[in-house]
Tab-separated table of C-alpha atoms in Angstrom:
chain	number	residue	atom	x	y	z
A	209	UNK	CA	-16.576	-28.346	-43.854
A	210	UNK	CA	-13.778	-25.996	-44.934
A	211	UNK	CA	-11.647	-24.658	-42.088
A	212	UNK	CA	-9.526	-21.537	-42.079
A	213	UNK	CA	-5.754	-22.159	-42.173
A	214	UNK	CA	-4.177	-22.893	-38.801
A	215	UNK	CA	-2.654	-19.909	-37.029
A	216	UNK	CA	0.681	-19.806	-35.204
A	217	UNK	CA	0.160	-18.485	-31.674
A	218	UNK	CA	1.742	-18.889	-28.239
A	219	UNK	CA	-0.062	-21.450	-26.108
A	220	UNK	CA	-1.730	-19.757	-23.114
A	221	UNK	CA	0.417	-19.118	-20.068
A	222	UNK	CA	0.331	-16.771	-17.085
A	223	UNK	CA	-2.270	-14.026	-17.357
A	224	UNK	CA	-3.653	-15.572	-20.557
A	225	UNK	CA	-5.114	-18.427	-18.482
A	226	UNK	CA	-8.533	-17.600	-16.966
A	227	UNK	CA	-8.463	-17.376	-13.158
A	228	UNK	CA	-9.864	-20.207	-11.074
A	229	UNK	CA	-13.366	-19.848	-9.664
A	230	UNK	CA	-13.268	-23.182	-7.812
A	231	UNK	CA	-10.853	-24.044	-4.973
A	232	UNK	CA	-9.667	-27.363	-6.431
A	233	UNK	CA	-6.137	-28.723	-6.267
A	234	UNK	CA	-4.858	-31.757	-8.172
A	235	UNK	CA	-4.347	-34.730	-5.863
A	236	UNK	CA	-2.220	-37.648	-7.104
A	237	UNK	CA	-4.532	-40.150	-5.352
A	238	UNK	CA	-7.588	-38.750	-7.137
A	239	UNK	CA	-6.190	-37.759	-10.563
A	240	UNK	CA	-6.000	-39.460	-13.909
A	241	UNK	CA	-4.474	-37.937	-17.037
A	242	UNK	CA	-6.427	-37.993	-20.304
A	243	UNK	CA	-4.478	-37.404	-23.519
A	244	UNK	CA	-7.296	-36.821	-25.992
A	245	UNK	CA	-7.109	-37.149	-29.782
A	246	UNK	CA	-3.357	-36.763	-30.225
A	247	UNK	CA	-2.987	-38.484	-33.591
A	248	UNK	CA	-1.753	-37.568	-37.085
A	249	UNK	CA	-5.003	-36.110	-38.420
A	250	UNK	CA	-5.657	-33.660	-35.587
A	251	UNK	CA	-2.021	-32.698	-35.160
A	252	UNK	CA	-1.746	-32.099	-38.890
A	253	UNK	CA	-4.365	-29.351	-38.655
A	254	UNK	CA	-2.285	-27.328	-36.172
A	255	UNK	CA	0.397	-24.795	-37.013
A	256	UNK	CA	3.885	-26.361	-36.668
A	257	UNK	CA	4.989	-24.210	-33.733
A	258	UNK	CA	1.747	-24.862	-31.847
A	259	UNK	CA	2.109	-28.600	-32.467
A	260	UNK	CA	5.721	-28.621	-31.228
A	261	UNK	CA	4.960	-26.813	-27.956
A	262	UNK	CA	1.817	-28.861	-27.348
A	263	UNK	CA	3.652	-32.183	-27.630
A	264	UNK	CA	6.505	-30.911	-25.458
A	265	UNK	CA	4.097	-29.910	-22.679
A	266	UNK	CA	2.093	-33.151	-22.819
A	267	UNK	CA	5.325	-35.150	-22.640
A	268	UNK	CA	6.340	-33.262	-19.490
A	269	UNK	CA	2.979	-33.769	-17.789
A	270	UNK	CA	2.864	-37.461	-18.676
A	271	UNK	CA	6.359	-37.916	-17.248
A	272	UNK	CA	5.365	-36.325	-13.941
A	273	UNK	CA	2.185	-38.408	-13.776
A	274	UNK	CA	4.239	-41.585	-14.206
A	275	UNK	CA	6.641	-40.454	-11.473
A	276	UNK	CA	3.832	-40.060	-8.919
A	277	UNK	CA	1.721	-43.026	-10.012
A	278	UNK	CA	-1.126	-41.224	-11.761
A	279	UNK	CA	-2.853	-43.468	-14.329
A	280	UNK	CA	-2.836	-42.277	-17.942
A	281	UNK	CA	-5.419	-42.956	-20.631
A	282	UNK	CA	-5.042	-41.992	-24.291
A	283	UNK	CA	-7.810	-41.742	-26.884
A	284	UNK	CA	-7.679	-41.905	-30.654
A	285	UNK	CA	-9.960	-43.197	-33.412
A	286	UNK	CA	-9.897	-46.954	-33.956
A	287	UNK	CA	-8.522	-46.499	-37.490
A	288	UNK	CA	-5.670	-44.222	-36.403
A	289	UNK	CA	-2.675	-44.386	-34.104
A	290	UNK	CA	-1.122	-42.210	-31.448
A	291	UNK	CA	2.226	-40.549	-32.024
A	292	UNK	CA	4.846	-39.426	-29.517
A	293	UNK	CA	4.212	-38.939	-26.675
A	294	UNK	CA	2.930	-42.495	-27.166
A	295	UNK	CA	1.446	-44.367	-24.190
A	296	UNK	CA	3.620	-46.863	-22.358
A	297	UNK	CA	2.860	-50.559	-22.755
A	298	UNK	CA	1.029	-50.785	-19.419
A	299	UNK	CA	-1.133	-47.711	-20.093
A	300	UNK	CA	-4.623	-47.679	-21.561
A	301	UNK	CA	-5.662	-46.568	-25.030
A	302	UNK	CA	-9.378	-46.145	-25.736
A	303	UNK	CA	-10.861	-45.978	-29.226
A	304	UNK	CA	-12.844	-42.731	-29.286
A	305	UNK	CA	-14.377	-41.226	-32.411
A	306	UNK	CA	-16.462	-38.517	-30.754
A	307	UNK	CA	-15.453	-35.121	-29.434
A	308	UNK	CA	-16.539	-36.141	-25.945
A	309	UNK	CA	-14.109	-38.796	-24.699
A	310	UNK	CA	-16.831	-40.321	-22.490
A	311	UNK	CA	-19.347	-40.899	-25.285
A	312	UNK	CA	-19.583	-44.554	-26.408
A	313	UNK	CA	-16.302	-45.449	-24.644
A	314	UNK	CA	-15.172	-47.182	-21.463
A	315	UNK	CA	-13.675	-44.009	-19.958
A	316	UNK	CA	-16.304	-43.701	-17.223
A	317	UNK	CA	-15.815	-47.312	-16.114
A	318	UNK	CA	-12.032	-46.945	-16.391
A	319	UNK	CA	-12.061	-43.981	-14.000
A	320	UNK	CA	-14.455	-45.631	-11.566
A	321	UNK	CA	-12.408	-48.796	-11.529
A	322	UNK	CA	-9.393	-46.779	-10.419
A	323	UNK	CA	-11.355	-44.585	-7.982
A	324	UNK	CA	-10.377	-41.402	-9.805
A	325	UNK	CA	-12.658	-38.386	-9.633
A	326	UNK	CA	-10.222	-35.750	-10.934
A	327	UNK	CA	-9.326	-35.643	-14.620
A	328	UNK	CA	-6.369	-33.752	-16.082
A	329	UNK	CA	-7.202	-33.111	-19.736
A	330	UNK	CA	-4.692	-32.518	-22.530
A	331	UNK	CA	-5.256	-32.753	-26.265
A	332	UNK	CA	-6.726	-31.362	-29.470
A	333	UNK	CA	-9.017	-29.409	-29.973
A	334	UNK	CA	-9.646	-27.169	-26.977
A	335	UNK	CA	-12.965	-25.753	-28.258
A	336	UNK	CA	-14.581	-29.129	-29.026
A	337	UNK	CA	-12.936	-32.327	-27.792
A	338	UNK	CA	-11.461	-30.958	-24.565
A	339	UNK	CA	-14.353	-28.660	-23.708
A	340	UNK	CA	-17.037	-31.331	-24.222
A	341	UNK	CA	-15.052	-33.875	-22.242
A	342	UNK	CA	-14.558	-31.407	-19.383
A	343	UNK	CA	-18.277	-30.587	-19.344
A	344	UNK	CA	-19.176	-34.276	-19.209
A	345	UNK	CA	-16.705	-34.846	-16.376
A	346	UNK	CA	-18.261	-31.963	-14.454
A	347	UNK	CA	-21.873	-33.127	-14.778
A	348	UNK	CA	-20.850	-36.616	-13.647
A	349	UNK	CA	-19.415	-35.249	-10.381
A	350	UNK	CA	-15.760	-35.166	-11.346
A	351	UNK	CA	-13.273	-32.317	-11.191
A	352	UNK	CA	-11.845	-31.564	-14.667
A	353	UNK	CA	-8.516	-29.732	-14.905
A	354	UNK	CA	-7.874	-28.585	-18.465
A	355	UNK	CA	-4.201	-27.908	-19.123
A	356	UNK	CA	-4.256	-24.606	-21.005
A	357	UNK	CA	-0.896	-25.074	-22.729
A	358	UNK	CA	-1.400	-28.840	-22.935
A	359	UNK	CA	-4.339	-28.264	-25.268
A	360	UNK	CA	-4.365	-26.550	-28.649
A	361	UNK	CA	-6.600	-25.300	-31.425
A	362	UNK	CA	-6.508	-23.950	-34.961
A	363	UNK	CA	-6.625	-20.369	-33.705
A	364	UNK	CA	-5.995	-18.445	-30.474
A	365	UNK	CA	-9.580	-17.150	-30.480
A	366	UNK	CA	-11.046	-20.664	-30.414
A	367	UNK	CA	-8.577	-21.720	-27.743
A	368	UNK	CA	-9.241	-18.695	-25.548
A	369	UNK	CA	-13.025	-19.028	-25.855
A	370	UNK	CA	-12.826	-22.674	-24.789
A	371	UNK	CA	-10.694	-21.899	-21.737
A	372	UNK	CA	-13.031	-19.075	-20.714
A	373	UNK	CA	-16.057	-21.346	-20.862
A	374	UNK	CA	-14.348	-24.162	-18.987
A	375	UNK	CA	-13.009	-21.889	-16.241
A	376	UNK	CA	-16.334	-20.182	-15.574
A	377	UNK	CA	-18.754	-23.044	-16.167
A	378	UNK	CA	-17.380	-26.533	-15.656
A	379	UNK	CA	-13.754	-26.849	-14.562
A	380	UNK	CA	-10.399	-25.346	-13.794
A	381	UNK	CA	-7.780	-24.234	-16.308
A	382	UNK	CA	-4.168	-24.750	-15.326
A	383	UNK	CA	-0.740	-24.390	-16.911
A	384	UNK	CA	1.690	-27.241	-17.504
A	385	UNK	CA	4.108	-25.757	-14.984
A	386	UNK	CA	1.435	-25.333	-12.305
A	387	UNK	CA	0.151	-28.874	-12.860
A	388	UNK	CA	3.641	-30.366	-12.552
A	389	UNK	CA	4.386	-28.401	-9.387
A	390	UNK	CA	0.996	-29.218	-7.841
A	391	UNK	CA	1.392	-32.940	-8.485
A	392	UNK	CA	4.822	-32.914	-6.884
A	393	UNK	CA	3.774	-30.896	-3.839
A	394	UNK	CA	0.196	-32.047	-3.270
A	395	UNK	CA	-0.488	-33.850	-0.038
A	396	UNK	CA	-2.816	-36.754	-0.899
A	397	UNK	CA	-6.389	-36.119	0.194
A	398	UNK	CA	-9.156	-38.657	0.809
A	399	UNK	CA	-11.352	-38.912	-2.267
A	400	UNK	CA	-15.142	-39.216	-2.062
A	401	UNK	CA	-16.656	-42.622	-2.645
A	402	UNK	CA	-17.591	-43.231	-6.261
A	403	UNK	CA	-20.657	-45.386	-6.879
A	404	UNK	CA	-20.002	-48.495	-8.905
A	405	UNK	CA	-23.123	-47.883	-10.964
């Protein structure tokens, strides 16, 4: 399918991020970070400025997650490879070919094994990969936090539409800065028991 050329646009911040309709807060004891489909093919479809700011923001979030002990999982197709910010040696990479990071992968078991029921989502593309993953997380009783400026798309319209849907239907949209501050300041909260099934 032929796509329109990628558009340069500022990644959403401030008032461009839809307001929260759920009272969730990221908790380091409950969170995991998903870096979804950051590989040469997807990044090559983004405008250069969008790509630069996206990678900068994901690098910052990943660094904070490592500081506070939040596990990180990265997805990319089996026949591709991740690029900076590349996962550390002790972090998990899952081969995922579908938009939804849960579909036909071990992501669900990976989260359950670490007793994580909050998922911070970064990656490409907001209107497919990130949205579908957030929706799946929501219907499986998890709290998805989609990082508005830690996700990107080919156009601002697609990006905005995805964030609107996520914020009002299945998750919470959050900025890189807010996520970093929340993870530093959050008092750990008890997480609900997750069934092993």
